[in-house]
Short mmCIF file of C-alpha atoms and ligand atoms in Angstrom, two decimals:
data_model
loop_
_atom_site.label_atom_id
_atom_site.label_comp_id
_atom_site.label_asym_id
_atom_site.label_seq_id
_atom_site.Cartn_x
_atom_site.Cartn_y
_atom_site.Cartn_z
CA MET P 7 88.69 102.86 73.19
CA THR P 8 89.48 102.66 76.33
CA SER P 9 89.73 106.03 77.62
CA ALA P 10 87.22 108.24 79.75
CA VAL P 11 88.10 111.35 77.98
CA SER P 12 86.59 109.89 75.68
CA SER P 13 82.36 110.84 75.11
CA SER P 14 82.08 106.99 73.97
CA ILE P 15 82.78 105.71 76.83
CA THR P 16 83.27 101.83 77.10
CA THR P 17 85.02 100.46 79.67
CA ILE P 18 86.87 101.39 82.77
CA ARG P 19 89.82 99.66 83.62
CA ILE P 20 90.49 99.49 87.84
CA GLY P 21 93.99 98.19 89.74
CA SER P 22 93.87 96.49 92.23
CA ARG P 23 96.42 94.16 94.14
CA LYS P 24 96.00 90.93 94.49
CA SER P 25 94.95 90.37 98.31
CA GLN P 26 91.78 89.60 99.46
CA LEU P 27 91.26 93.10 101.51
CA ALA P 28 93.04 94.67 98.26
CA LEU P 29 90.76 92.88 96.24
CA ILE P 30 87.49 93.79 98.81
CA GLN P 31 88.61 97.26 98.59
CA THR P 32 88.54 97.58 94.76
CA TYR P 33 85.61 95.58 94.48
CA TRP P 34 83.61 98.10 96.92
CA VAL P 35 85.02 101.13 94.75
CA LYS P 36 84.01 99.15 91.46
CA GLU P 37 79.99 98.51 93.14
CA GLU P 38 80.15 102.37 93.78
CA LEU P 39 81.03 103.69 90.52
CA SER P 40 78.13 101.00 88.85
CA LYS P 41 75.36 101.76 90.75
CA LYS P 42 76.18 105.58 89.79
CA PHE P 43 77.22 105.08 86.25
CA PRO P 44 75.23 101.89 84.98
CA ASN P 45 76.33 102.73 80.90
CA ILE P 46 80.15 102.00 81.99
CA LYS P 47 81.47 99.06 82.46
CA PHE P 48 83.88 98.52 85.09
CA GLU P 49 86.45 95.94 84.52
CA VAL P 50 89.21 94.71 87.55
CA HIS P 51 92.89 94.49 86.80
CA THR P 52 94.89 92.90 89.54
CA MET P 53 98.76 93.33 90.17
CA SER P 54 101.36 91.78 92.72
CA THR P 55 103.40 94.21 93.88
CA LYS P 56 106.85 93.90 95.74
CA GLY P 57 105.16 94.39 99.02
CA ASP P 58 103.33 90.91 98.51
CA LYS P 59 106.10 89.74 96.80
CA ILE P 60 108.95 90.20 99.54
CA LEU P 61 107.31 88.79 102.58
CA ASP P 62 110.33 87.62 104.84
CA VAL P 63 112.22 91.63 105.85
CA PRO P 64 110.89 93.17 107.41
CA LEU P 65 108.36 96.55 105.97
CA ALA P 66 111.26 98.95 107.33
CA LYS P 67 114.19 97.63 105.91
CA ILE P 68 113.28 97.55 102.43
CA GLY P 69 112.78 100.97 102.78
CA ASP P 70 110.66 101.39 99.83
CA LYS P 71 108.30 104.09 99.90
CA ALA P 72 106.31 103.02 96.98
CA LEU P 73 106.18 99.73 97.68
CA PHE P 74 102.91 98.25 96.96
CA THR P 75 101.93 101.31 94.26
CA LYS P 76 104.42 101.09 91.98
CA GLU P 77 103.89 98.47 89.69
CA LEU P 78 100.06 99.95 89.29
CA GLU P 79 101.68 103.19 88.96
CA LEU P 80 103.63 101.92 85.76
CA GLY P 81 100.42 100.73 84.44
CA MET P 82 98.75 103.83 84.73
CA MET P 83 101.19 105.33 82.55
CA ASN P 84 101.50 102.71 80.37
CA ARG P 85 97.72 103.10 79.53
CA GLU P 86 97.19 99.27 80.62
CA ILE P 87 94.88 100.86 83.56
CA ASP P 88 92.97 103.71 84.31
CA PHE P 89 93.34 104.23 88.21
CA ALA P 90 94.05 102.36 91.23
CA VAL P 91 92.77 101.71 93.90
CA HIS P 92 94.83 102.04 97.24
CA SER P 93 94.90 102.16 101.15
CA LEU P 94 95.41 105.92 101.34
CA LYS P 95 98.23 104.87 104.07
CA ASP P 96 100.02 102.81 102.02
CA LEU P 97 100.69 105.78 98.58
CA PRO P 98 103.50 107.91 99.06
CA THR P 99 103.02 111.27 99.71
CA ARG P 100 105.25 112.07 96.89
CA LEU P 101 103.91 110.66 93.80
CA PRO P 102 105.83 109.61 90.65
CA GLU P 103 104.92 113.00 87.73
CA GLY P 104 102.20 112.94 85.73
CA LEU P 105 100.01 111.13 88.61
CA GLY P 106 97.59 112.39 91.04
CA LEU P 107 95.77 111.69 94.18
CA ALA P 108 92.31 111.89 92.90
CA VAL P 109 90.12 111.06 95.64
CA ILE P 110 89.35 109.51 99.12
CA SER P 111 86.84 107.75 100.22
CA GLU P 112 85.14 107.68 103.22
CA ARG P 113 87.21 106.34 106.46
CA GLU P 114 86.70 103.43 108.67
CA ASN P 115 87.95 103.86 112.48
CA PRO P 116 91.04 105.06 111.44
CA ALA P 117 92.36 103.44 115.18
CA ASP P 118 94.54 100.69 115.57
CA ALA P 119 93.41 97.54 116.94
CA LEU P 120 94.82 94.70 120.03
CA VAL P 121 94.12 91.32 118.86
CA VAL P 122 95.06 88.98 121.37
CA HIS P 123 96.15 84.47 121.62
CA GLU P 124 92.87 83.22 122.82
CA LYS P 125 94.38 82.58 126.63
CA HIS P 126 94.93 86.39 126.85
CA LYS P 127 91.08 86.87 126.48
CA ASP P 128 90.19 88.11 129.91
CA LYS P 129 93.66 90.97 129.42
CA GLN P 130 93.69 94.04 127.89
CA ILE P 131 96.97 95.69 126.55
CA GLU P 132 97.76 97.36 129.65
CA THR P 133 97.10 93.61 131.76
CA LEU P 134 99.08 91.87 129.41
CA PRO P 135 101.89 89.62 131.29
CA LYS P 136 105.88 90.74 131.03
CA GLY P 137 108.18 89.90 128.19
CA ALA P 138 104.37 89.14 126.46
CA VAL P 139 105.50 88.07 122.85
CA ILE P 140 103.60 91.31 120.47
CA GLY P 141 103.94 91.19 116.78
CA THR P 142 103.71 94.08 114.27
CA SER P 143 106.12 95.44 111.49
CA SER P 144 105.08 99.11 111.50
CA LEU P 145 108.13 101.44 113.76
CA ARG P 146 105.20 103.36 114.36
CA ARG P 147 103.52 101.21 116.27
CA LEU P 148 106.03 99.67 118.17
CA ALA P 149 108.03 103.35 119.11
CA GLN P 150 104.28 104.34 120.85
CA LEU P 151 103.55 101.24 122.54
CA ARG P 152 107.44 100.22 123.85
CA HIS P 153 106.81 104.05 125.43
CA HIS P 154 104.43 102.54 127.62
CA PHE P 155 104.73 98.71 127.83
CA PRO P 156 108.79 98.68 127.99
CA HIS P 157 107.96 95.10 129.92
CA PHE P 158 106.74 93.28 126.50
CA GLU P 159 108.82 91.51 123.54
CA PHE P 160 108.10 92.94 120.05
CA LYS P 161 108.10 90.98 117.17
CA ASP P 162 108.20 91.50 113.36
CA VAL P 163 104.87 89.71 111.76
CA ARG P 164 105.07 90.04 107.90
CA GLY P 165 101.77 88.25 105.34
CA ASN P 166 98.44 89.48 104.76
CA LEU P 167 96.03 89.45 107.60
CA ASN P 168 95.61 85.63 107.51
CA THR P 169 98.45 84.41 108.18
CA ARG P 170 99.33 87.02 110.57
CA LEU P 171 95.98 85.98 112.34
CA ALA P 172 97.34 81.90 112.11
CA LYS P 173 100.82 82.81 113.20
CA LEU P 174 99.03 84.41 116.55
CA ASP P 175 96.81 81.60 116.41
CA SER P 176 99.29 78.85 116.48
CA GLY P 177 101.04 80.23 119.42
CA GLU P 178 103.78 82.09 117.64
CA TYR P 179 102.51 85.70 119.20
CA ASP P 180 100.44 86.76 123.03
CA ALA P 181 99.07 89.83 120.73
CA LEU P 182 98.69 91.83 117.58
CA ILE P 183 98.49 95.04 116.70
CA LEU P 184 96.86 95.76 113.62
CA ALA P 185 94.60 98.15 112.12
CA ALA P 186 91.11 98.01 112.83
CA ALA P 187 90.31 98.86 109.59
CA GLY P 188 91.30 95.87 107.65
CA LEU P 189 89.96 93.52 110.02
CA GLY P 190 86.52 95.18 109.89
CA ARG P 191 86.89 95.57 106.34
CA LEU P 192 87.11 91.26 105.88
CA GLY P 193 84.45 90.77 108.25
CA MET P 194 86.63 90.50 111.14
CA SER P 195 85.78 92.56 113.87
CA ASP P 196 85.03 90.22 116.27
CA ARG P 197 88.32 89.88 116.60
CA ILE P 198 89.25 93.55 117.56
CA HIS P 199 90.08 92.94 121.34
CA GLN P 200 90.34 96.52 122.49
CA VAL P 201 90.64 99.06 120.09
CA ILE P 202 94.10 101.45 121.22
CA PRO P 203 93.18 104.87 122.15
CA LYS P 204 95.32 108.10 121.06
CA GLU P 205 96.46 108.12 124.11
CA ILE P 206 98.78 104.86 123.75
CA SER P 207 99.06 105.15 120.13
CA LEU P 208 98.18 107.89 117.07
CA HIS P 209 97.15 106.01 114.47
CA ALA P 210 99.60 106.44 110.92
CA VAL P 211 98.86 108.67 108.37
CA GLY P 212 95.59 108.18 105.97
CA GLN P 213 94.42 105.13 108.02
CA GLY P 214 90.82 103.21 107.16
CA ALA P 215 90.55 105.83 104.42
CA LEU P 216 91.16 104.21 100.33
CA GLY P 217 92.90 106.16 97.96
CA ILE P 218 92.43 106.21 94.19
CA GLU P 219 95.29 107.25 91.78
CA CYS P 220 95.02 108.28 88.48
CA LEU P 221 96.49 110.01 85.11
CA SER P 222 96.46 114.15 86.77
CA ASP P 223 95.02 114.93 83.79
CA ASN P 224 92.39 111.83 83.40
CA GLU P 225 89.61 114.87 84.12
CA LYS P 226 86.80 113.54 83.11
CA LEU P 227 88.08 110.34 85.43
CA ILE P 228 88.46 112.56 88.15
CA SER P 229 84.79 114.07 87.91
CA LEU P 230 83.33 110.34 87.44
CA LEU P 231 85.33 109.15 90.36
CA LYS P 232 84.66 112.78 92.60
CA GLU P 233 81.16 111.93 92.26
CA ALA P 234 80.70 108.54 93.54
CA ILE P 235 83.63 108.23 95.79
CA GLU P 236 85.13 111.10 97.50
CA HIS P 237 84.59 111.88 100.65
CA PRO P 238 85.50 115.96 101.56
CA PRO P 239 85.82 115.40 105.49
CA THR P 240 88.20 112.26 104.74
CA ARG P 241 89.96 113.92 102.19
CA ASP P 242 90.98 117.23 104.73
CA ARG P 243 91.78 115.07 107.46
CA CYS P 244 94.10 113.03 105.16
CA LEU P 245 95.07 116.03 103.49
CA ALA P 246 96.48 117.19 106.07
CA GLU P 247 98.17 113.90 107.44
CA ARG P 248 99.81 114.21 104.78
CA ALA P 249 100.98 117.22 104.47
CA PHE P 250 102.46 116.53 107.78
CA LEU P 251 104.23 113.29 106.89
CA ARG P 252 105.44 114.84 103.34
CA ASP P 253 106.95 117.69 105.30
CA LEU P 254 108.47 115.66 107.56
CA GLU P 255 109.89 113.92 104.69
CA GLY P 256 108.49 110.45 106.34
CA GLY P 257 107.08 107.27 104.82
CA CYS P 258 104.50 104.87 105.72
CA GLN P 259 107.64 102.98 107.27
CA VAL P 260 108.76 105.95 110.63
CA PRO P 261 107.75 106.35 113.37
CA ILE P 262 104.88 109.39 112.99
CA GLY P 263 101.56 108.93 114.10
CA VAL P 264 98.75 111.80 113.98
CA ASN P 265 94.61 112.44 114.97
CA THR P 266 92.92 114.83 113.35
CA GLU P 267 89.45 116.41 114.11
CA ILE P 268 87.03 118.23 112.74
CA ASN P 269 84.77 120.86 114.59
CA GLY P 270 82.47 123.66 112.86
CA ASP P 271 84.70 124.75 110.60
CA GLN P 272 87.80 123.78 112.25
CA LEU P 273 90.50 120.87 111.94
CA THR P 274 93.25 119.97 115.54
CA MET P 275 95.52 117.90 114.65
CA THR P 276 97.90 115.50 116.85
CA GLY P 277 101.20 114.26 115.24
CA ILE P 278 104.68 112.34 117.25
CA VAL P 279 107.74 111.50 115.75
CA ALA P 280 109.56 109.27 118.10
CA SER P 281 111.95 107.36 118.11
CA ILE P 282 112.17 103.47 117.81
CA ASP P 283 113.35 102.15 121.36
CA GLY P 284 110.44 104.40 122.81
CA THR P 285 112.46 106.87 124.52
CA LYS P 286 112.45 109.92 122.58
CA ARG P 287 108.54 111.29 121.33
CA ILE P 288 107.68 114.87 120.19
CA GLN P 289 104.44 115.43 119.89
CA ASP P 290 101.56 118.66 119.66
CA THR P 291 98.68 119.51 118.36
CA VAL P 292 97.90 122.66 116.52
CA THR P 293 94.15 123.79 115.37
CA GLY P 294 92.94 125.35 111.95
CA SER P 295 90.90 126.52 109.63
CA LEU P 296 89.30 123.60 108.12
CA SER P 297 89.87 125.29 104.45
CA GLU P 298 93.74 124.67 104.14
CA PRO P 299 94.23 121.28 105.18
CA GLU P 300 97.91 121.13 104.18
CA LYS P 301 98.71 124.46 105.51
CA LEU P 302 97.81 122.86 108.86
CA GLY P 303 99.59 119.39 108.46
CA SER P 304 102.89 121.75 107.60
CA GLU P 305 102.20 123.98 110.56
CA LEU P 306 102.43 121.07 112.98
CA ALA P 307 105.20 119.27 110.90
CA HIS P 308 107.23 122.79 111.22
CA CYS P 309 105.84 122.84 114.97
CA LEU P 310 107.33 119.14 115.69
CA ARG P 311 110.75 119.82 113.69
CA GLU P 312 111.45 122.79 115.77
CA GLN P 313 111.52 121.10 118.70
CA GLY P 314 113.57 118.63 117.34
CA ALA P 315 111.93 116.06 115.59
CA GLN P 316 114.57 115.73 112.47
CA GLU P 317 116.98 114.87 115.26
CA ILE P 318 114.77 111.51 115.84
CA LEU P 319 114.29 111.18 112.21
CA ASP P 320 117.67 111.06 110.93
CA GLU P 321 118.93 108.68 113.32
CA ILE P 322 116.08 106.15 111.75
CA PHE P 323 117.53 106.15 108.84
CA ALA P 324 120.45 106.50 109.66
CA THR P 325 119.82 103.57 111.80
CA LEU P 326 117.75 102.11 108.83
CA GLU P 327 120.62 102.80 106.14
CA ARG P 328 123.02 100.46 108.54
CA GLY P 329 120.49 97.59 109.07
N1 LIG U 4 100.73 97.93 105.25
C1 LIG U 4 99.87 97.30 105.50
C2 LIG U 4 98.40 97.84 105.75
N2 LIG U 4 97.91 98.61 104.61
C3 LIG U 4 96.39 98.94 104.70
C4 LIG U 4 96.41 98.43 105.88
C5 LIG U 4 94.61 98.15 106.86
C6 LIG U 4 94.05 98.94 106.89
C7 LIG U 4 93.95 100.42 106.33
O1 LIG U 4 93.14 100.80 105.25
O2 LIG U 4 94.69 101.51 106.82
C8 LIG U 4 97.31 97.06 106.48
C9 LIG U 4 96.93 96.21 106.89
C10 LIG U 4 97.99 96.73 108.94
O3 LIG U 4 97.82 97.90 109.30
O4 LIG U 4 97.27 95.90 109.57
#
């Protein structure tokens, strides 16, 4: 008996991707659970996802929202694992029937970071030279940076963080834009040359937080996870962000950015939808009660739609389909 529903709990199986970052995140979750529940045995089971296997195609062109999660979801549906740990930003906003987002962990800095080649160590993003080659695999980063810095050359970069950094250091790129949180968790905060301010680029929905997915009816497991892992302020911010993305029908790979802030019992949320060439941008900010984060996310999505966000998104989907 390995299910957490039984009173004779013995083992709970945690599903994880195999990348170094995924394993660091999963072992952190395992450690937090083990501290709270020393009598339960937690086991890590690793799986490769499609996103780990296809490394020669730009992410946006693969066009599969469950790129980093599907194999783990099958593992839960087949009862091979009890829950899966994801980078929340890689978890689609609509999950397969029977599965749910059980808890959200405390968020690290959700901002993007500039990482530069040694020869640019005295520069900031504002002062990198014309024609500088900037590596990013995210349309969101591309669209927002191109608007502010049309004189840079943007080039796709795939692979895990170590591979990307090796490509930067070998001179293939002048700089990379990476999530500050990923670098921090890998112990490479010293490579963060500049945190990109929100006035230049808004971060991805859910960036910097972990999301734990499990069968929606596994109430015992969900209550264990809540007790050990859940961080309510991050949860509320991320639920608002995910409602915003869900209502715009966007995945991780569309140029949609957000910023959220809690002040007392109020949540303030800024969102942007941008065209890939950086010329069209629709951005707005809403504030509402922290008690209904998803309502606020939906309100912001509606707001941007009314200002023409859907046209920008439709154009992008058509371009991606044409290849
Ligand atoms: N899709 C890649 C991905 N998914 C999660 C992270 C790490 C940061 C996070 O937890 O948001 C990264 C790398 C990156 O964007 O640089």
